[in-house]
Coordinates of N, CA, C and O in Angstrom, one line a residue:
M29 N -27.7 8.1 5.3 CA -26.5 8.8 5.0 C -26.6 10.3 5.3 O -27.7 10.9 5.1
N30 N -25.6 10.9 5.8 CA -25.6 12.3 6.1 C -24.6 13.1 5.2 O -23.9 12.5 4.4
S31 N -24.5 14.4 5.5 CA -23.6 15.2 4.7 C -22.1 14.9 5.0 O -21.3 15.5 4.3
H32 N -21.8 14.1 5.9 CA -20.4 13.7 6.2 C -20.0 12.4 5.7 O -18.9 11.9 6.0
T33 N -20.9 11.7 5.0 CA -20.7 10.2 4.7 C -20.4 10.0 3.2 O -21.1 10.6 2.3
I34 N -19.5 9.0 3.0 CA -19.3 8.5 1.6 C -19.5 7.0 1.7 O -19.0 6.3 2.6
V35 N -20.3 6.5 0.8 CA -20.7 5.0 0.8 C -20.3 4.4 -0.5 O -20.6 4.9 -1.6
L36 N -19.6 3.3 -0.4 CA -19.3 2.4 -1.6 C -19.9 1.1 -1.3 O -19.9 0.6 -0.2
T37 N -20.3 0.4 -2.4 CA -20.9 -0.9 -2.2 C -20.5 -1.7 -3.4 O -20.3 -1.2 -4.5
R38 N -20.3 -3.0 -3.2 CA -19.9 -3.9 -4.3 C -20.4 -5.3 -4.0 O -20.3 -5.8 -2.8
L39 N -20.9 -6.0 -5.0 CA -21.2 -7.5 -4.8 C -20.0 -8.2 -5.3 O -19.5 -8.1 -6.4
F40 N -19.4 -9.1 -4.4 CA -18.3 -9.9 -4.8 C -18.7 -11.4 -5.0 O -19.6 -11.9 -4.2
A41 N -18.2 -12.0 -5.9 CA -18.5 -13.4 -6.2 C -17.6 -14.3 -5.3 O -16.6 -14.9 -5.7
A42 N -17.9 -14.2 -4.0 CA -17.2 -14.9 -2.9 C -18.1 -15.0 -1.7 O -19.1 -14.3 -1.6
T43 N -17.8 -16.0 -0.9 CA -18.6 -16.2 0.3 C -18.2 -15.1 1.4 O -17.2 -14.5 1.3
P44 N -19.1 -14.9 2.3 CA -18.8 -14.0 3.4 C -17.5 -14.4 4.1 O -16.7 -13.5 4.5
A45 N -17.2 -15.6 4.3 CA -16.0 -16.1 4.9 C -14.8 -15.7 4.1 O -13.8 -15.3 4.7
Q46 N -14.8 -15.8 2.8 CA -13.7 -15.4 2.0 C -13.4 -13.8 2.1 O -12.3 -13.4 2.2
V47 N -14.5 -13.1 2.0 CA -14.4 -11.6 2.1 C -13.9 -11.2 3.5 O -13.0 -10.4 3.7
W48 N -14.4 -11.9 4.5 CA -14.0 -11.6 5.9 C -12.5 -11.9 6.1 O -11.8 -11.1 6.6
D49 N -12.0 -13.0 5.5 CA -10.6 -13.4 5.6 C -9.8 -12.3 4.9 O -8.7 -11.9 5.5
A50 N -10.2 -11.8 3.8 CA -9.4 -10.8 3.1 C -9.3 -9.5 3.9 O -8.3 -8.8 3.9
W51 N -10.3 -9.2 4.7 CA -10.3 -8.0 5.6 C -9.6 -8.2 6.9 O -9.2 -7.2 7.6
T52 N -9.5 -9.5 7.4 CA -9.0 -9.7 8.8 C -7.7 -10.5 8.9 O -7.2 -10.7 10.0
N53 N -7.2 -11.0 7.8 CA -6.0 -11.7 7.8 C -4.8 -10.8 7.5 O -4.7 -10.2 6.5
P54 N -3.9 -10.7 8.5 CA -2.8 -9.7 8.4 C -1.9 -10.0 7.2 O -1.2 -9.1 6.8
A55 N -1.9 -11.2 6.7 CA -1.1 -11.5 5.6 C -1.7 -11.1 4.2 O -1.1 -11.0 3.2
I56 N -3.1 -11.0 4.3 CA -3.8 -10.7 3.0 C -4.2 -9.2 2.9 O -4.0 -8.6 1.8
L57 N -4.7 -8.6 4.0 CA -5.2 -7.2 3.9 C -4.2 -6.2 3.2 O -4.5 -5.5 2.3
P58 N -2.9 -6.2 3.7 CA -2.0 -5.3 3.0 C -1.7 -5.5 1.5 O -1.2 -4.6 0.9
L59 N -2.1 -6.7 1.0 CA -1.8 -7.0 -0.4 C -2.8 -6.2 -1.3 O -2.5 -6.0 -2.5
W60 N -4.0 -5.9 -0.8 CA -5.0 -5.3 -1.7 C -5.5 -3.9 -1.2 O -6.0 -3.1 -2.0
F61 N -5.4 -3.6 0.1 CA -6.0 -2.4 0.6 C -5.4 -1.2 0.0 O -4.2 -1.0 -0.1
G62 N -6.2 -0.2 -0.3 CA -5.8 1.1 -0.8 C -5.9 1.2 -2.3 O -6.0 0.2 -3.0
P63 N -5.9 2.5 -2.7 CA -6.1 2.7 -4.2 C -5.0 2.2 -5.1 O -3.8 2.0 -4.7
E64 N -5.4 1.9 -6.3 CA -4.5 1.5 -7.3 C -3.4 2.6 -7.5 O -3.7 3.8 -7.5
G65 N -2.2 2.2 -7.7 CA -1.1 3.1 -7.9 C -0.4 3.6 -6.6 O 0.6 4.3 -6.7
Y66 N -0.9 3.2 -5.5 CA -0.3 3.6 -4.2 C 0.4 2.4 -3.6 O 0.0 1.2 -3.9
S67 N 1.4 2.6 -2.8 CA 2.1 1.5 -2.1 C 1.9 1.7 -0.6 O 1.6 2.8 -0.2
Y68 N 2.3 0.6 0.1 CA 2.0 0.7 1.6 C 3.2 0.0 2.3 O 3.7 -1.0 1.8
V69 N 3.5 0.6 3.5 CA 4.5 0.0 4.4 C 3.8 -0.2 5.7 O 3.5 0.8 6.4
T70 N 3.6 -1.4 6.1 CA 2.9 -1.7 7.4 C 4.0 -1.6 8.5 O 5.1 -2.1 8.4
K71 N 3.6 -0.9 9.6 CA 4.4 -0.7 10.8 C 4.0 -1.6 11.9 O 4.8 -2.0 12.7
Q72 N 2.7 -1.8 12.0 CA 2.1 -2.6 13.1 C 0.7 -3.1 12.5 O 0.0 -2.3 11.9
I73 N 0.4 -4.3 12.8 CA -0.9 -4.8 12.4 C -1.5 -5.8 13.4 O -0.8 -6.8 13.7
D74 N -2.6 -5.5 13.9 CA -3.4 -6.4 14.8 C -4.8 -6.1 14.5 O -5.4 -5.1 14.8
L75 N -5.4 -7.0 13.8 CA -6.8 -6.8 13.2 C -7.9 -7.4 14.0 O -8.9 -7.8 13.5
R76 N -7.8 -7.3 15.3 CA -8.8 -7.8 16.2 C -9.5 -6.5 16.8 O -8.9 -5.4 16.8
T77 N -10.7 -6.7 17.5 CA -11.3 -5.6 18.2 C -10.2 -5.1 19.2 O -9.6 -5.9 20.0
G78 N -10.0 -3.8 19.2 CA -9.0 -3.2 20.1 C -7.6 -3.1 19.5 O -6.7 -2.5 20.1
G79 N -7.4 -3.7 18.4 CA -6.2 -3.7 17.7 C -5.9 -2.5 16.8 O -6.8 -1.7 16.7
V80 N -4.7 -2.4 16.3 CA -4.4 -1.2 15.5 C -3.6 -1.7 14.3 O -2.8 -2.6 14.3
W81 N -3.9 -1.0 13.1 CA -3.1 -1.2 11.9 C -2.5 0.1 11.6 O -3.2 1.1 11.3
R82 N -1.2 0.2 11.7 CA -0.5 1.5 11.4 C 0.4 1.2 10.1 O 1.1 0.2 10.0
F83 N 0.2 2.1 9.2 CA 1.0 2.0 7.9 C 1.1 3.3 7.3 O 0.4 4.3 7.5
D84 N 2.1 3.4 6.4 CA 2.3 4.5 5.5 C 1.8 4.2 4.2 O 2.0 3.1 3.6
M85 N 1.0 5.2 3.6 CA 0.5 5.1 2.3 C 1.3 6.0 1.4 O 1.5 7.2 1.8
I86 N 1.9 5.5 0.3 CA 2.8 6.3 -0.5 C 2.2 6.5 -1.8 O 1.9 5.5 -2.6
G87 N 2.0 7.8 -2.2 CA 1.3 8.1 -3.4 C 2.2 7.9 -4.6 O 3.4 7.8 -4.5
P88 N 1.6 8.0 -5.8 CA 2.4 7.8 -7.0 C 3.5 8.8 -7.2 O 4.5 8.6 -7.8
D89 N 3.3 10.0 -6.5 CA 4.4 11.1 -6.6 C 5.4 11.0 -5.5 O 6.2 11.9 -5.3
G90 N 5.2 10.0 -4.6 CA 6.2 9.8 -3.5 C 5.7 10.4 -2.2 O 6.3 10.2 -1.2
T91 N 4.5 11.1 -2.2 CA 4.0 11.7 -1.0 C 3.6 10.5 0.0 O 3.1 9.5 -0.4
V92 N 4.0 10.7 1.3 CA 3.7 9.7 2.3 C 2.7 10.2 3.2 O 2.8 11.3 3.7
W93 N 1.6 9.4 3.4 CA 0.6 9.7 4.4 C 0.6 8.6 5.5 O 0.4 7.4 5.2
A94 N 0.8 9.0 6.7 CA 0.7 8.1 7.8 C -0.8 7.8 8.1 O -1.7 8.6 7.9
N95 N -1.1 6.5 8.3 CA -2.4 6.0 8.6 C -2.4 5.2 9.8 O -1.5 4.4 10.1
R96 N -3.5 5.3 10.6 CA -3.8 4.5 11.7 C -5.2 4.1 11.7 O -6.1 4.9 11.7
H97 N -5.5 2.8 11.7 CA -6.8 2.2 11.9 C -6.9 1.6 13.2 O -6.2 0.6 13.5
R98 N -7.8 2.2 14.1 CA -8.0 1.6 15.4 C -9.3 0.8 15.3 O -10.4 1.3 15.2
I99 N -9.2 -0.5 15.4 CA -10.3 -1.4 15.3 C -11.2 -1.4 16.5 O -10.8 -1.6 17.6
T100 N -12.5 -1.0 16.3 CA -13.4 -0.9 17.4 C -14.4 -2.0 17.4 O -15.0 -2.3 18.5
L101 N -14.6 -2.7 16.3 CA -15.5 -3.9 16.3 C -15.1 -4.8 15.2 O -14.9 -4.4 14.0
H102 N -15.0 -6.1 15.5 CA -14.9 -7.2 14.5 C -16.1 -8.1 14.9 O -16.0 -8.9 15.9
K103 N -17.1 -8.1 14.1 CA -18.3 -9.0 14.3 C -18.1 -10.1 13.2 O -18.5 -9.8 12.1
P104 N -17.6 -11.3 13.5 CA -17.2 -12.2 12.5 C -18.3 -12.4 11.4 O -19.5 -12.5 11.6
M105 N -17.8 -12.4 10.2 CA -18.5 -12.6 8.9 C -19.5 -11.5 8.6 O -20.2 -11.6 7.6
S106 N -19.6 -10.4 9.4 CA -20.7 -9.5 9.1 C -20.3 -8.0 9.2 O -20.8 -7.2 8.5
E107 N -19.4 -7.6 10.2 CA -19.2 -6.2 10.3 C -17.8 -5.9 10.9 O -17.3 -6.6 11.8
I108 N -17.2 -4.8 10.4 CA -15.9 -4.3 10.9 C -16.1 -2.8 11.1 O -16.6 -2.2 10.2
R109 N -15.6 -2.3 12.2 CA -15.6 -0.9 12.4 C -14.2 -0.4 12.8 O -13.6 -1.1 13.6
Y110 N -13.8 0.7 12.3 CA -12.5 1.2 12.7 C -12.5 2.7 12.6 O -13.2 3.4 11.9
L111 N -11.6 3.4 13.5 CA -11.4 4.8 13.4 C -10.1 5.0 12.6 O -9.1 4.4 12.9
L112 N -10.2 5.9 11.7 CA -9.1 6.2 10.8 C -8.6 7.6 11.0 O -9.3 8.6 11.0
D113 N -7.2 7.7 11.2 CA -6.6 9.0 11.3 C -5.2 9.0 10.7 O -4.8 8.0 10.2
D114 N -4.5 10.1 10.9 CA -3.1 10.2 10.3 C -2.1 9.8 11.4 O -1.0 10.4 11.4
D115 N -2.4 8.9 12.2 CA -1.5 8.4 13.3 C -1.0 9.5 14.2 O 0.1 9.4 14.7
G116 N -1.9 10.4 14.5 CA -1.6 11.4 15.5 C -0.8 12.6 15.0 O -0.5 13.5 15.8
A117 N -0.5 12.7 13.7 CA 0.2 13.8 13.2 C -0.5 15.1 13.3 O 0.1 16.2 13.5
N118 N -1.8 15.1 13.2 CA -2.6 16.3 13.3 C -3.7 16.1 14.2 O -4.4 15.1 14.1
P119 N -4.0 17.0 15.2 CA -5.1 16.8 16.1 C -6.4 16.9 15.4 O -6.5 17.6 14.3
G120 N -7.4 16.3 15.9 CA -8.7 16.4 15.3 C -9.4 15.1 15.3 O -8.8 14.1 15.6
P121 N -10.7 15.1 15.1 CA -11.5 13.9 15.2 C -11.2 13.0 14.0 O -10.9 13.4 12.9
P122 N -11.2 11.6 14.3 CA -10.9 10.7 13.3 C -12.2 10.5 12.4 O -13.3 10.9 12.7
M123 N -11.9 9.8 11.3 CA -13.0 9.3 10.4 C -13.4 8.0 11.0 O -12.6 7.3 11.6
E124 N -14.7 7.6 10.8 CA -15.1 6.3 11.2 C -15.5 5.5 9.9 O -16.2 6.0 9.1
A125 N -15.0 4.3 9.8 CA -15.3 3.4 8.7 C -16.1 2.2 9.3 O -15.8 1.7 10.3
V126 N -17.2 1.9 8.5 CA -18.0 0.7 8.9 C -18.0 -0.2 7.6 O -18.5 0.3 6.5
I127 N -17.6 -1.4 7.7 CA -17.7 -2.4 6.6 C -18.7 -3.4 7.0 O -18.6 -4.0 8.1
T128 N -19.7 -3.6 6.2 CA -20.7 -4.7 6.4 C -20.6 -5.7 5.3 O -20.4 -5.3 4.1
L129 N -20.8 -6.9 5.6 CA -20.9 -8.0 4.7 C -22.2 -8.7 4.8 O -22.7 -9.0 5.9
A130 N -22.9 -8.9 3.7 CA -24.2 -9.6 3.7 C -24.3 -10.6 2.6 O -24.0 -10.2 1.4
P131 N -24.6 -11.8 2.9 CA -24.8 -12.8 1.8 C -25.9 -12.3 0.8 O -26.9 -11.8 1.3
E132 N -25.7 -12.6 -0.4 CA -26.6 -12.2 -1.5 C -26.5 -13.2 -2.6 O -25.4 -13.8 -2.8
A133 N -27.5 -13.3 -3.4 CA -27.4 -14.2 -4.5 C -26.2 -13.8 -5.4 O -26.0 -12.6 -5.7
G134 N -25.4 -14.8 -5.6 CA -24.2 -14.5 -6.4 C -22.9 -14.2 -5.6 O -21.9 -14.0 -6.1
G135 N -23.1 -14.1 -4.3 CA -21.9 -13.8 -3.5 C -22.1 -13.0 -2.2 O -23.1 -13.3 -1.4
T136 N -21.3 -12.0 -2.0 CA -21.4 -11.2 -0.7 C -21.4 -9.7 -1.1 O -20.6 -9.3 -1.8
R137 N -22.4 -9.0 -0.5 CA -22.5 -7.6 -0.7 C -21.7 -6.9 0.4 O -21.9 -7.1 1.6
L138 N -20.7 -6.2 0.0 CA -19.9 -5.4 0.9 C -20.3 -3.9 0.8 O -20.5 -3.4 -0.3
T139 N -20.6 -3.3 1.9 CA -20.9 -1.9 2.0 C -19.9 -1.2 2.9 O -19.7 -1.7 4.0
Q140 N -19.2 -0.2 2.4 CA -18.2 0.5 3.1 C -18.7 1.9 3.3 O -18.9 2.7 2.4
T141 N -18.9 2.3 4.6 CA -19.4 3.6 4.9 C -18.3 4.4 5.7 O -17.9 3.9 6.7
L142 N -17.9 5.5 5.1 CA -16.9 6.3 5.7 C -17.6 7.6 6.2 O -18.1 8.4 5.4
T143 N -17.5 7.9 7.5 CA -18.1 9.1 8.1 C -17.0 10.0 8.4 O -16.1 9.7 9.3
L144 N -16.9 11.2 7.8 CA -15.9 12.2 8.0 C -16.4 13.1 9.1 O -17.5 13.2 9.4
P145 N -15.4 13.9 9.7 CA -15.8 14.7 10.8 C -16.7 15.9 10.4 O -17.4 16.4 11.3
S146 N -16.7 16.3 9.2 CA -17.6 17.5 8.8 C -17.9 17.4 7.3 O -17.3 16.6 6.5
A147 N -18.9 18.2 6.9 CA -19.2 18.3 5.5 C -18.0 18.8 4.7 O -17.8 18.4 3.5
E148 N -17.3 19.7 5.3 CA -16.1 20.3 4.6 C -15.0 19.2 4.4 O -14.4 19.2 3.3
A149 N -14.9 18.3 5.4 CA -13.9 17.2 5.2 C -14.3 16.3 4.1 O -13.5 15.8 3.3
K150 N -15.7 16.0 4.0 CA -16.2 15.2 3.0 C -15.9 15.8 1.6 O -15.5 15.2 0.7
A151 N -16.2 17.1 1.5 CA -15.9 17.8 0.2 C -14.5 17.8 -0.2 O -14.1 17.5 -1.3
G152 N -13.6 17.9 0.8 CA -12.1 17.8 0.5 C -11.8 16.4 0.1 O -11.0 16.2 -0.9
A153 N -12.4 15.4 0.7 CA -12.1 14.0 0.3 C -12.6 13.7 -1.1 O -11.9 13.1 -1.9
L154 N -13.8 14.2 -1.4 CA -14.3 14.0 -2.8 C -13.5 14.8 -3.8 O -13.3 14.3 -4.9
A155 N -13.0 16.0 -3.4 CA -12.1 16.7 -4.4 C -10.8 16.0 -4.6 O -10.3 16.1 -5.8
F156 N -10.4 15.3 -3.7 CA -9.1 14.4 -3.8 C -9.4 13.2 -4.6 O -8.5 12.6 -5.1
G157 N -10.7 12.8 -4.7 CA -11.1 11.6 -5.5 C -11.3 10.4 -4.6 O -11.1 9.3 -5.1
A158 N -11.6 10.6 -3.4 CA -11.7 9.5 -2.4 C -12.7 8.4 -2.9 O -12.5 7.2 -2.8
D159 N -13.8 8.8 -3.5 CA -14.8 7.9 -4.0 C -14.2 7.0 -5.1 O -14.3 5.8 -5.1
K160 N -13.6 7.7 -6.1 CA -13.1 7.0 -7.3 C -11.9 6.1 -6.8 O -11.7 5.0 -7.3
L161 N -11.0 6.6 -6.0 CA -9.9 5.8 -5.4 C -10.4 4.6 -4.6 O -9.8 3.5 -4.7
G162 N -11.5 4.8 -3.9 CA -12.1 3.7 -3.2 C -12.6 2.6 -4.1 O -12.5 1.4 -3.7
E163 N -13.1 3.0 -5.2 CA -13.6 2.0 -6.2 C -12.4 1.2 -6.7 O -12.5 0.0 -6.9
T164 N -11.2 1.8 -6.9 CA -10.0 1.0 -7.3 C -9.6 0.1 -6.2 O -9.1 -1.0 -6.5
T165 N -9.8 0.5 -5.0 CA -9.5 -0.4 -3.8 C -10.4 -1.6 -3.9 O -9.9 -2.8 -3.7
L166 N -11.7 -1.4 -4.2 CA -12.6 -2.6 -4.3 C -12.2 -3.4 -5.5 O -12.4 -4.7 -5.4
D167 N -11.7 -2.8 -6.5 CA -11.3 -3.6 -7.7 C -10.1 -4.6 -7.3 O -10.1 -5.7 -7.7
K168 N -9.2 -4.0 -6.5 CA -8.1 -4.8 -6.0 C -8.6 -6.0 -5.1 O -8.1 -7.1 -5.2
L169 N -9.6 -5.7 -4.2 CA -10.1 -6.7 -3.4 C -10.8 -7.8 -4.3 O -10.6 -9.0 -4.1
A170 N -11.5 -7.4 -5.3 CA -12.1 -8.4 -6.2 C -11.1 -9.3 -6.9 O -11.3 -10.5 -7.0
A171 N -9.9 -8.7 -7.2 CA -8.9 -9.5 -7.9 C -8.3 -10.5 -6.9 O -8.0 -11.7 -7.2
I172 N -8.1 -10.1 -5.6 CA -7.6 -11.0 -4.6 C -8.6 -12.2 -4.4 O -8.2 -13.3 -4.3
L173 N -9.9 -11.8 -4.3 CA -10.9 -12.8 -4.1 C -11.0 -13.8 -5.3 O -11.4 -15.0 -5.1
A174 N -10.7 -13.3 -6.5 CA -10.8 -14.2 -7.7 C -9.6 -15.1 -7.7 O -9.7 -16.1 -8.5
G175 N -8.6 -14.8 -6.9 CA -7.4 -15.7 -6.9 C -6.4 -15.3 -7.9 O -5.6 -15.9 -8.4

């Protein structure tokens, strides 16, 4: 981990195939992705390597953030990589997200590593509560996996 990285990890009581499906099924991912209290409007979704998921994230106060996830790798049952930005609204380097899945006693260990463009960008994300909001996202994933 470096000064630009935020890492979240969680053990889910689910198989790697179930967690993979939650991340790669266009009908399921929008149901749980993102922090509690935020809503989402998908504009385009193609969750394969080379695909793009474009959506608006709407905060509890009505603020809208454009999002674009450019999928750079889907390694079935084990790894997803994507570049995250504001859908071109502001120039600058994207963030990189790496999601890994590993079988473990009791289920599947998910590790989510977000690498921001700079230490300053990481500090801003943490000030916004990105780590705590990310945990609520994982809570929502756990609920989807539990059925």
